[in-house]
Amino acid sequence: MPVSRTLSIIKPDATRRNLTGAINAAIEEAGLRIVGQKRIRLTRAQAEAFYAVHKERPFFADLVAFMSSGPVVVQVLEGEDAVARNRTVMGATDPAKAAPGTIRARFGESIEANSVHGSDSPENAAGEISFFFSSDEITG
Ligand code: GDP
């Protein structure tokens, strides 16, 4: 399996509770390398653009408000089958349904405040990485 990349976001519920290090440890223990990382505060417009695919969903306005409510840590993760590997360590969207030991099961507060985002396909990963990072901000 070739090395590939995915985008991860540590969401505002997790940065507020000082969980960046714990989440990074879980990511690294899953065999992924953090090859790009920055802590930023999303504007509403950035959050709307990032989640544009969800704009017809009933929770869109809440999601945009939540994602721009505090700092996030955006990350590029690298490893074998990075998208699927990260989705496995993240766990299901709803923390109550996430497998034991996953990041969302351990740290998620609700289906919305579920601590982490991860790209859901290699195609989306490429677009999401370039949404936040220039190539000189990523180094393996
Ligand atoms: P993901 O790929 O597991 O993050 O899930 P989705 O792409 O379906 O949803 C994107 C994000 O929207 C999730 O991570 C949650 O933060 C939020 N979300 C998903 N479903 C719901 C919901 O039913 N209600 C609310 N308030 N937020 C949701």
CSV table of N, CA and C and ligand atoms in Angstrom, one decimal:
chain,number,residue,atom,x,y,z
A,1,MET,N,0.9,-1.2,0.0
A,1,MET,CA,0.0,0.0,0.0
A,1,MET,C,0.9,1.2,0.0
A,2,PRO,N,0.7,2.1,-1.0
A,2,PRO,CA,1.6,3.3,-1.1
A,2,PRO,C,1.3,4.3,0.0
A,3,VAL,N,2.2,5.2,0.3
A,3,VAL,CA,2.0,6.2,1.3
A,3,VAL,C,1.1,7.3,0.7
A,4,SER,N,0.2,7.8,1.4
A,4,SER,CA,-0.7,8.8,1.0
A,4,SER,C,-1.0,9.8,2.1
A,5,ARG,N,-1.8,10.8,1.8
A,5,ARG,CA,-2.1,11.9,2.8
A,5,ARG,C,-3.6,12.1,3.0
A,6,THR,N,-3.9,12.6,4.1
A,6,THR,CA,-5.3,13.0,4.4
A,6,THR,C,-5.3,14.3,5.2
A,7,LEU,N,-6.4,15.0,5.2
A,7,LEU,CA,-6.6,16.2,6.1
A,7,LEU,C,-7.3,15.8,7.4
A,8,SER,N,-6.8,16.3,8.5
A,8,SER,CA,-7.4,16.1,9.8
A,8,SER,C,-7.6,17.5,10.4
A,9,ILE,N,-8.7,17.7,11.1
A,9,ILE,CA,-8.9,18.9,11.9
A,9,ILE,C,-9.3,18.5,13.4
A,10,ILE,N,-8.5,19.1,14.3
A,10,ILE,CA,-8.9,19.0,15.7
A,10,ILE,C,-9.9,20.1,16.0
A,11,LYS,N,-11.1,19.8,16.3
A,11,LYS,CA,-12.2,20.7,16.3
A,11,LYS,C,-12.2,21.6,17.6
A,12,PRO,N,-13.0,22.7,17.6
A,12,PRO,CA,-13.0,23.6,18.8
A,12,PRO,C,-13.4,22.9,20.1
A,13,ASP,N,-14.2,21.9,20.2
A,13,ASP,CA,-14.5,21.3,21.5
A,13,ASP,C,-13.3,20.6,22.1
A,14,ALA,N,-12.4,20.1,21.2
A,14,ALA,CA,-11.2,19.5,21.7
A,14,ALA,C,-10.0,20.5,22.0
A,15,THR,N,-9.9,21.5,21.2
A,15,THR,CA,-8.9,22.5,21.6
A,15,THR,C,-9.2,23.2,22.9
A,16,ARG,N,-10.6,23.4,23.1
A,16,ARG,CA,-11.0,24.1,24.3
A,16,ARG,C,-10.7,23.3,25.6
A,17,ARG,N,-10.7,21.9,25.4
A,17,ARG,CA,-10.4,21.0,26.5
A,17,ARG,C,-8.9,20.6,26.6
A,18,ASN,N,-8.1,21.3,25.8
A,18,ASN,CA,-6.6,21.1,25.8
A,18,ASN,C,-6.3,19.6,25.4
A,19,LEU,N,-6.9,19.1,24.4
A,19,LEU,CA,-6.7,17.7,24.0
A,19,LEU,C,-5.9,17.5,22.8
A,20,THR,N,-5.2,18.6,22.3
A,20,THR,CA,-4.4,18.5,21.1
A,20,THR,C,-3.4,17.4,21.2
A,21,GLY,N,-2.7,17.4,22.3
A,21,GLY,CA,-1.6,16.4,22.5
A,21,GLY,C,-2.1,15.0,22.6
A,22,ALA,N,-3.2,14.8,23.3
A,22,ALA,CA,-3.8,13.5,23.4
A,22,ALA,C,-4.2,12.9,22.1
A,23,ILE,N,-4.8,13.8,21.3
A,23,ILE,CA,-5.3,13.4,19.9
A,23,ILE,C,-4.1,13.2,19.0
A,24,ASN,N,-3.1,14.0,19.1
A,24,ASN,CA,-1.9,13.8,18.3
A,24,ASN,C,-1.3,12.4,18.6
A,25,ALA,N,-1.2,12.1,19.9
A,25,ALA,CA,-0.6,10.8,20.3
A,25,ALA,C,-1.4,9.7,19.7
A,26,ALA,N,-2.8,9.8,19.7
A,26,ALA,CA,-3.6,8.7,19.1
A,26,ALA,C,-3.3,8.6,17.6
A,27,ILE,N,-3.2,9.7,17.0
A,27,ILE,CA,-2.9,9.7,15.5
A,27,ILE,C,-1.6,9.0,15.2
A,28,GLU,N,-0.6,9.4,16.0
A,28,GLU,CA,0.8,8.8,15.8
A,28,GLU,C,0.8,7.4,16.1
A,29,GLU,N,0.1,7.0,17.2
A,29,GLU,CA,0.1,5.5,17.6
A,29,GLU,C,-0.6,4.7,16.5
A,30,ALA,N,-1.5,5.3,15.7
A,30,ALA,CA,-2.1,4.6,14.6
A,30,ALA,C,-1.3,4.5,13.4
A,31,GLY,N,0.0,5.0,13.5
A,31,GLY,CA,0.9,4.8,12.3
A,31,GLY,C,0.9,5.9,11.3
A,32,LEU,N,0.3,7.1,11.7
A,32,LEU,CA,0.3,8.2,10.8
A,32,LEU,C,1.3,9.3,11.3
A,33,ARG,N,1.9,10.0,10.3
A,33,ARG,CA,2.9,11.0,10.6
A,33,ARG,C,2.2,12.4,10.4
A,34,ILE,N,2.3,13.3,11.3
A,34,ILE,CA,1.8,14.7,11.2
A,34,ILE,C,2.8,15.5,10.4
A,35,VAL,N,2.6,15.7,9.1
A,35,VAL,CA,3.6,16.3,8.2
A,35,VAL,C,3.3,17.8,7.9
A,36,GLY,N,2.2,18.3,8.4
A,36,GLY,CA,1.8,19.7,8.4
A,36,GLY,C,0.8,19.9,9.5
A,37,GLN,N,1.0,21.1,10.1
A,37,GLN,CA,0.1,21.4,11.3
A,37,GLN,C,0.1,22.9,11.6
A,38,LYS,N,-1.1,23.4,11.8
A,38,LYS,CA,-1.2,24.8,12.3
A,38,LYS,C,-2.5,25.0,13.0
A,39,ARG,N,-2.4,25.9,14.0
A,39,ARG,CA,-3.6,26.2,14.9
A,39,ARG,C,-4.1,27.6,14.3
A,40,ILE,N,-5.4,27.6,13.9
A,40,ILE,CA,-6.0,28.7,13.3
A,40,ILE,C,-7.4,28.9,13.9
A,41,ARG,N,-8.0,30.0,13.6
A,41,ARG,CA,-9.4,30.2,14.0
A,41,ARG,C,-10.1,30.5,12.6
A,42,LEU,N,-11.1,29.6,12.3
A,42,LEU,CA,-11.8,29.7,11.0
A,42,LEU,C,-12.8,30.9,11.1
A,43,THR,N,-12.9,31.6,10.0
A,43,THR,CA,-13.9,32.6,9.9
A,43,THR,C,-15.2,31.8,9.5
A,44,ARG,N,-16.3,32.5,9.7
A,44,ARG,CA,-17.6,31.9,9.2
A,44,ARG,C,-17.5,31.5,7.8
A,45,ALA,N,-17.0,32.4,7.0
A,45,ALA,CA,-16.9,32.2,5.5
A,45,ALA,C,-16.0,31.0,5.2
A,46,GLN,N,-14.9,30.9,5.9
A,46,GLN,CA,-14.0,29.7,5.7
A,46,GLN,C,-14.8,28.4,6.1
A,47,ALA,N,-15.5,28.4,7.2
A,47,ALA,CA,-16.2,27.2,7.6
A,47,ALA,C,-17.3,26.9,6.6
A,48,GLU,N,-18.0,27.9,6.1
A,48,GLU,CA,-19.0,27.6,5.1
A,48,GLU,C,-18.4,27.0,3.9
A,49,ALA,N,-17.3,27.6,3.4
A,49,ALA,CA,-16.7,27.1,2.2
A,49,ALA,C,-16.2,25.6,2.4
A,50,PHE,N,-15.6,25.4,3.6
A,50,PHE,CA,-15.0,24.0,3.8
A,50,PHE,C,-16.1,23.0,3.8
A,51,TYR,N,-17.3,23.3,4.4
A,51,TYR,CA,-18.4,22.4,4.6
A,51,TYR,C,-19.5,22.6,3.5
A,52,ALA,N,-19.1,23.2,2.4
A,52,ALA,CA,-20.1,23.6,1.4
A,52,ALA,C,-20.9,22.3,0.9
A,53,VAL,N,-20.3,21.2,0.9
A,53,VAL,CA,-21.0,19.9,0.5
A,53,VAL,C,-22.2,19.6,1.4
A,54,HIS,N,-22.2,20.2,2.6
A,54,HIS,CA,-23.3,19.9,3.6
A,54,HIS,C,-24.3,21.1,3.6
A,55,LYS,N,-24.3,22.0,2.7
A,55,LYS,CA,-25.1,23.2,2.8
A,55,LYS,C,-26.6,23.0,2.8
A,56,GLU,N,-27.0,21.9,2.3
A,56,GLU,CA,-28.5,21.6,2.3
A,56,GLU,C,-28.9,20.8,3.6
A,57,ARG,N,-27.9,20.4,4.4
A,57,ARG,CA,-28.3,19.6,5.6
A,57,ARG,C,-28.8,20.5,6.7
A,58,PRO,N,-29.8,20.0,7.5
A,58,PRO,CA,-30.4,20.8,8.5
A,58,PRO,C,-29.4,21.4,9.5
A,59,PHE,N,-28.3,20.7,9.7
A,59,PHE,CA,-27.4,21.1,10.8
A,59,PHE,C,-26.3,22.0,10.2
A,60,PHE,N,-26.4,22.5,9.0
A,60,PHE,CA,-25.3,23.3,8.4
A,60,PHE,C,-25.0,24.5,9.2
A,61,ALA,N,-26.0,25.3,9.5
A,61,ALA,CA,-25.8,26.6,10.2
A,61,ALA,C,-25.1,26.3,11.6
A,62,ASP,N,-25.6,25.3,12.3
A,62,ASP,CA,-25.0,25.0,13.6
A,62,ASP,C,-23.5,24.5,13.4
A,63,LEU,N,-23.3,23.7,12.4
A,63,LEU,CA,-21.9,23.2,12.2
A,63,LEU,C,-21.0,24.4,11.9
A,64,VAL,N,-21.4,25.3,11.0
A,64,VAL,CA,-20.5,26.4,10.7
A,64,VAL,C,-20.3,27.3,11.9
A,65,ALA,N,-21.3,27.5,12.8
A,65,ALA,CA,-21.1,28.3,14.0
A,65,ALA,C,-20.2,27.6,14.9
A,66,PHE,N,-20.3,26.3,15.1
A,66,PHE,CA,-19.5,25.5,15.9
A,66,PHE,C,-18.0,25.5,15.5
A,67,MET,N,-17.8,25.3,14.2
A,67,MET,CA,-16.4,25.2,13.7
A,67,MET,C,-15.7,26.6,13.7
A,68,SER,N,-16.5,27.7,13.8
A,68,SER,CA,-15.8,29.0,13.9
A,68,SER,C,-15.9,29.5,15.3
A,69,SER,N,-16.2,28.7,16.3
A,69,SER,CA,-16.4,29.2,17.7
A,69,SER,C,-15.2,29.2,18.5
A,70,GLY,N,-14.1,28.7,18.0
A,70,GLY,CA,-12.8,28.6,18.7
A,70,GLY,C,-11.7,28.1,17.8
A,71,PRO,N,-10.5,28.0,18.4
A,71,PRO,CA,-9.4,27.5,17.5
A,71,PRO,C,-9.6,26.1,17.1
A,72,VAL,N,-9.0,25.8,15.9
A,72,VAL,CA,-8.9,24.5,15.4
A,72,VAL,C,-7.4,24.2,15.1
A,73,VAL,N,-7.1,22.9,15.0
A,73,VAL,CA,-5.7,22.6,14.5
A,73,VAL,C,-5.9,21.8,13.2
A,74,VAL,N,-5.5,22.4,12.1
A,74,VAL,CA,-5.5,21.7,10.8
A,74,VAL,C,-4.2,20.9,10.6
A,75,GLN,N,-4.4,19.7,10.1
A,75,GLN,CA,-3.2,18.8,10.0
A,75,GLN,C,-3.2,18.1,8.7
A,76,VAL,N,-2.0,17.8,8.2
A,76,VAL,CA,-1.8,16.9,7.1
A,76,VAL,C,-1.2,15.6,7.7
A,77,LEU,N,-1.9,14.5,7.5
A,77,LEU,CA,-1.4,13.2,8.0
A,77,LEU,C,-0.9,12.4,6.8
A,78,GLU,N,0.2,11.7,7.0
A,78,GLU,CA,0.8,10.8,6.0
A,78,GLU,C,1.0,9.4,6.5
A,79,GLY,N,0.7,8.4,5.7
A,79,GLY,CA,0.9,7.1,6.0
A,79,GLY,C,0.3,6.1,5.0
A,80,GLU,N,0.5,4.8,5.2
A,80,GLU,CA,-0.1,3.9,4.3
A,80,GLU,C,-1.6,4.0,4.4
A,81,ASP,N,-2.3,4.1,3.3
A,81,ASP,CA,-3.8,4.2,3.3
A,81,ASP,C,-4.3,5.2,4.3
A,82,ALA,N,-3.8,6.5,4.2
A,82,ALA,CA,-3.9,7.5,5.2
A,82,ALA,C,-5.4,7.8,5.5
A,83,VAL,N,-6.2,7.9,4.4
A,83,VAL,CA,-7.6,8.3,4.6
A,83,VAL,C,-8.3,7.3,5.5
A,84,ALA,N,-8.3,6.0,5.1
A,84,ALA,CA,-9.0,4.9,5.8
A,84,ALA,C,-8.4,4.7,7.2
A,85,ARG,N,-7.1,4.8,7.3
A,85,ARG,CA,-6.4,4.6,8.6
A,85,ARG,C,-6.9,5.7,9.6
A,86,ASN,N,-7.0,7.0,9.1
A,86,ASN,CA,-7.4,8.0,10.0
A,86,ASN,C,-8.9,7.9,10.3
A,87,ARG,N,-9.7,7.5,9.4
A,87,ARG,CA,-11.1,7.3,9.7
A,87,ARG,C,-11.3,6.2,10.7
A,88,THR,N,-10.4,5.2,10.7
A,88,THR,CA,-10.5,4.1,11.7
A,88,THR,C,-10.2,4.6,13.1
A,89,VAL,N,-9.1,5.4,13.2
A,89,VAL,CA,-8.7,5.9,14.5
A,89,VAL,C,-9.7,7.0,15.0
A,90,MET,N,-10.4,7.7,14.1
A,90,MET,CA,-11.4,8.7,14.5
A,90,MET,C,-12.6,8.0,15.1
A,91,GLY,N,-13.1,7.0,14.5
A,91,GLY,CA,-14.4,6.4,14.9
A,91,GLY,C,-15.6,7.0,14.2
A,92,ALA,N,-16.8,6.5,14.5
A,92,ALA,CA,-18.0,6.9,13.8
A,92,ALA,C,-18.3,8.4,14.2
A,93,THR,N,-19.1,9.0,13.3
A,93,THR,CA,-19.5,10.4,13.4
A,93,THR,C,-20.1,10.7,14.8
A,94,ASP,N,-21.0,9.8,15.2
A,94,ASP,CA,-21.7,10.0,16.5
A,94,ASP,C,-20.8,9.3,17.6
A,95,PRO,N,-20.3,10.0,18.5
A,95,PRO,CA,-19.4,9.4,19.6
A,95,PRO,C,-20.1,8.3,20.3
A,96,ALA,N,-21.4,8.3,20.4
A,96,ALA,CA,-22.1,7.3,21.2
A,96,ALA,C,-22.0,5.9,20.4
A,97,LYS,N,-21.8,6.0,19.1
A,97,LYS,CA,-21.8,4.8,18.2
A,97,LYS,C,-20.3,4.5,17.8
A,98,ALA,N,-19.4,5.3,18.2
A,98,ALA,CA,-18.0,5.0,17.8
A,98,ALA,C,-17.4,3.9,18.6
A,99,ALA,N,-16.5,3.1,17.9
A,99,ALA,CA,-15.9,1.9,18.5
A,99,ALA,C,-15.1,2.4,19.7
A,100,PRO,N,-15.1,1.5,20.8
A,100,PRO,CA,-14.3,1.8,22.0
A,100,PRO,C,-12.8,2.1,21.6
A,101,GLY,N,-12.2,3.1,22.2
A,101,GLY,CA,-10.8,3.4,22.0
A,101,GLY,C,-10.6,4.4,20.9
A,102,THR,N,-11.6,4.6,20.1
A,102,THR,CA,-11.4,5.6,19.0
A,102,THR,C,-11.4,7.0,19.6
A,103,ILE,N,-10.9,8.0,18.8
A,103,ILE,CA,-10.8,9.4,19.3
A,103,ILE,C,-12.2,9.9,19.6
A,104,ARG,N,-13.1,9.7,18.7
A,104,ARG,CA,-14.5,10.2,19.0
A,104,ARG,C,-15.1,9.5,20.2
A,105,ALA,N,-14.9,8.2,20.4
A,105,ALA,CA,-15.5,7.5,21.6
A,105,ALA,C,-14.8,8.1,22.8
A,106,ARG,N,-13.5,8.3,22.8
A,106,ARG,CA,-12.8,8.8,24.0
A,106,ARG,C,-13.1,10.2,24.3
A,107,PHE,N,-13.2,11.1,23.3
A,107,PHE,CA,-13.2,12.5,23.5
A,107,PHE,C,-14.5,13.3,23.0
A,108,GLY,N,-15.2,12.7,22.1
A,108,GLY,CA,-16.3,13.4,21.5
A,108,GLY,C,-17.4,13.8,22.5
A,109,GLU,N,-18.0,15.0,22.3
A,109,GLU,CA,-19.0,15.4,23.3
A,109,GLU,C,-20.4,15.2,22.7
A,110,SER,N,-20.6,15.2,21.4
A,110,SER,CA,-21.9,15.1,20.7
A,110,SER,C,-21.7,14.7,19.3
A,111,ILE,N,-22.8,14.5,18.5
A,111,ILE,CA,-22.6,14.2,17.1
A,111,ILE,C,-22.0,15.4,16.4
A,112,GLU,N,-22.2,16.6,16.8
A,112,GLU,CA,-21.6,17.7,16.2
A,112,GLU,C,-20.2,18.0,16.8
A,113,ALA,N,-20.1,18.1,18.1
A,113,ALA,CA,-18.8,18.4,18.8
A,113,ALA,C,-18.1,17.1,19.0
A,114,ASN,N,-17.6,16.5,17.8
A,114,ASN,CA,-17.1,15.1,17.9
A,114,ASN,C,-15.5,15.2,17.7
A,115,SER,N,-14.9,16.3,18.1
A,115,SER,CA,-13.5,16.4,18.3
A,115,SER,C,-12.6,16.4,17.1
A,116,VAL,N,-12.9,15.6,16.1
A,116,VAL,CA,-12.0,15.6,14.9
A,116,VAL,C,-12.8,15.5,13.6
A,117,HIS,N,-12.2,16.1,12.5
A,117,HIS,CA,-12.6,15.9,11.2
A,117,HIS,C,-11.5,15.0,10.4
A,118,GLY,N,-12.0,14.2,9.5
A,118,GLY,CA,-11.0,13.5,8.6
A,118,GLY,C,-11.6,13.4,7.3
A,119,SER,N,-10.8,13.6,6.2
A,119,SER,CA,-11.3,13.5,4.8
A,119,SER,C,-11.8,12.1,4.6
A,120,ASP,N,-12.9,12.0,3.8
A,120,ASP,CA,-13.5,10.7,3.6
A,120,ASP,C,-13.2,10.0,2.3
A,121,SER,N,-12.3,10.5,1.5
A,121,SER,CA,-11.8,9.9,0.3
A,121,SER,C,-10.5,10.5,-0.2
A,122,PRO,N,-9.7,9.8,-0.9
A,122,PRO,CA,-8.4,10.4,-1.4
A,122,PRO,C,-8.6,11.6,-2.2
A,123,GLU,N,-9.7,11.6,-3.0
A,123,GLU,CA,-10.0,12.8,-3.9
A,123,GLU,C,-10.3,14.0,-3.0
A,124,ASN,N,-11.2,13.8,-2.0
A,124,ASN,CA,-11.5,14.9,-1.1
A,124,ASN,C,-10.3,15.3,-0.3
A,125,ALA,N,-9.5,14.4,0.1
A,125,ALA,CA,-8.3,14.7,0.9
A,125,ALA,C,-7.4,15.7,0.1
A,126,ALA,N,-7.2,15.5,-1.1
A,126,ALA,CA,-6.4,16.4,-1.9
A,126,ALA,C,-6.9,17.8,-1.9
A,127,GLY,N,-8.2,17.9,-2.1
A,127,GLY,CA,-8.9,19.2,-2.2
A,127,GLY,C,-8.9,19.9,-0.8
A,128,GLU,N,-9.1,19.1,0.3
A,128,GLU,CA,-9.1,19.7,1.6
A,128,GLU,C,-7.7,20.1,2.1
A,129,ILE,N,-6.7,19.3,1.7
A,129,ILE,CA,-5.3,19.7,2.0
A,129,ILE,C,-5.0,21.1,1.4
A,130,SER,N,-5.3,21.2,0.1
A,130,SER,CA,-5.0,22.5,-0.6
A,130,SER,C,-5.8,23.6,-0.1
A,131,PHE,N,-7.0,23.3,0.5
A,131,PHE,CA,-7.8,24.4,1.1
A,131,PHE,C,-7.0,25.1,2.2
A,132,PHE,N,-6.2,24.4,3.0
A,132,PHE,CA,-5.6,25.0,4.1
A,132,PHE,C,-4.0,25.1,4.0
A,133,PHE,N,-3.4,24.3,3.1
A,133,PHE,CA,-1.9,24.3,3.1
A,133,PHE,C,-1.4,24.6,1.7
A,134,SER,N,-0.3,25.3,1.7
A,134,SER,CA,0.5,25.4,0.5
A,134,SER,C,1.6,24.3,0.6
A,135,SER,N,2.2,24.0,-0.5
A,135,SER,CA,3.1,22.8,-0.5
A,135,SER,C,4.3,23.1,0.4
A,136,ASP,N,4.8,24.3,0.6
A,136,ASP,CA,5.9,24.6,1.4
A,136,ASP,C,5.6,24.5,2.9
A,137,GLU,N,4.3,24.3,3.3
A,137,GLU,CA,3.9,24.1,4.7
A,137,GLU,C,3.9,22.6,5.1
A,138,ILE,N,4.2,21.7,4.1
A,138,ILE,CA,4.1,20.3,4.4
A,138,ILE,C,5.5,19.7,4.1
A,139,THR,N,6.0,19.0,5.1
A,139,THR,CA,7.3,18.4,4.9
A,139,THR,C,7.3,17.0,5.6
A,140,GLY,N,7.5,16.0,4.9
A,140,GLY,CA,7.5,14.6,5.4
A,140,GLY,C,8.8,14.3,6.1
B,1,GDP,P1,-17.9,12.8,9.3
B,1,GDP,O1,-17.3,12.6,7.9
B,1,GDP,O2,-17.9,11.6,10.2
B,1,GDP,O3,-17.3,14.0,10.0
B,1,GDP,O4,-19.5,13.1,9.1
B,1,GDP,P2,-20.3,14.0,8.1
B,1,GDP,O5,-19.5,14.3,6.9
B,1,GDP,O6,-21.6,13.3,7.9
B,1,GDP,O7,-20.7,15.3,8.9
B,1,GDP,C1,-19.7,16.4,9.0
B,1,GDP,C2,-19.8,16.9,10.4
B,1,GDP,O8,-21.1,17.5,10.6
B,1,GDP,C3,-19.7,15.9,11.5
B,1,GDP,O9,-18.4,15.5,11.8
B,1,GDP,C4,-20.4,16.6,12.7
B,1,GDP,O10,-19.5,17.6,13.3
B,1,GDP,C5,-21.5,17.3,11.9
B,1,GDP,N1,-22.7,16.5,12.0
B,1,GDP,C6,-23.0,15.4,11.3
B,1,GDP,N2,-24.2,14.9,11.5
B,1,GDP,C7,-24.8,15.8,12.4
B,1,GDP,C8,-26.1,16.0,12.9
B,1,GDP,O11,-27.0,15.1,12.8
B,1,GDP,N3,-26.3,17.1,13.7
B,1,GDP,C9,-25.3,18.0,13.9
B,1,GDP,N4,-25.6,19.1,14.7
B,1,GDP,N5,-24.1,17.9,13.4
B,1,GDP,C10,-23.8,16.9,12.6
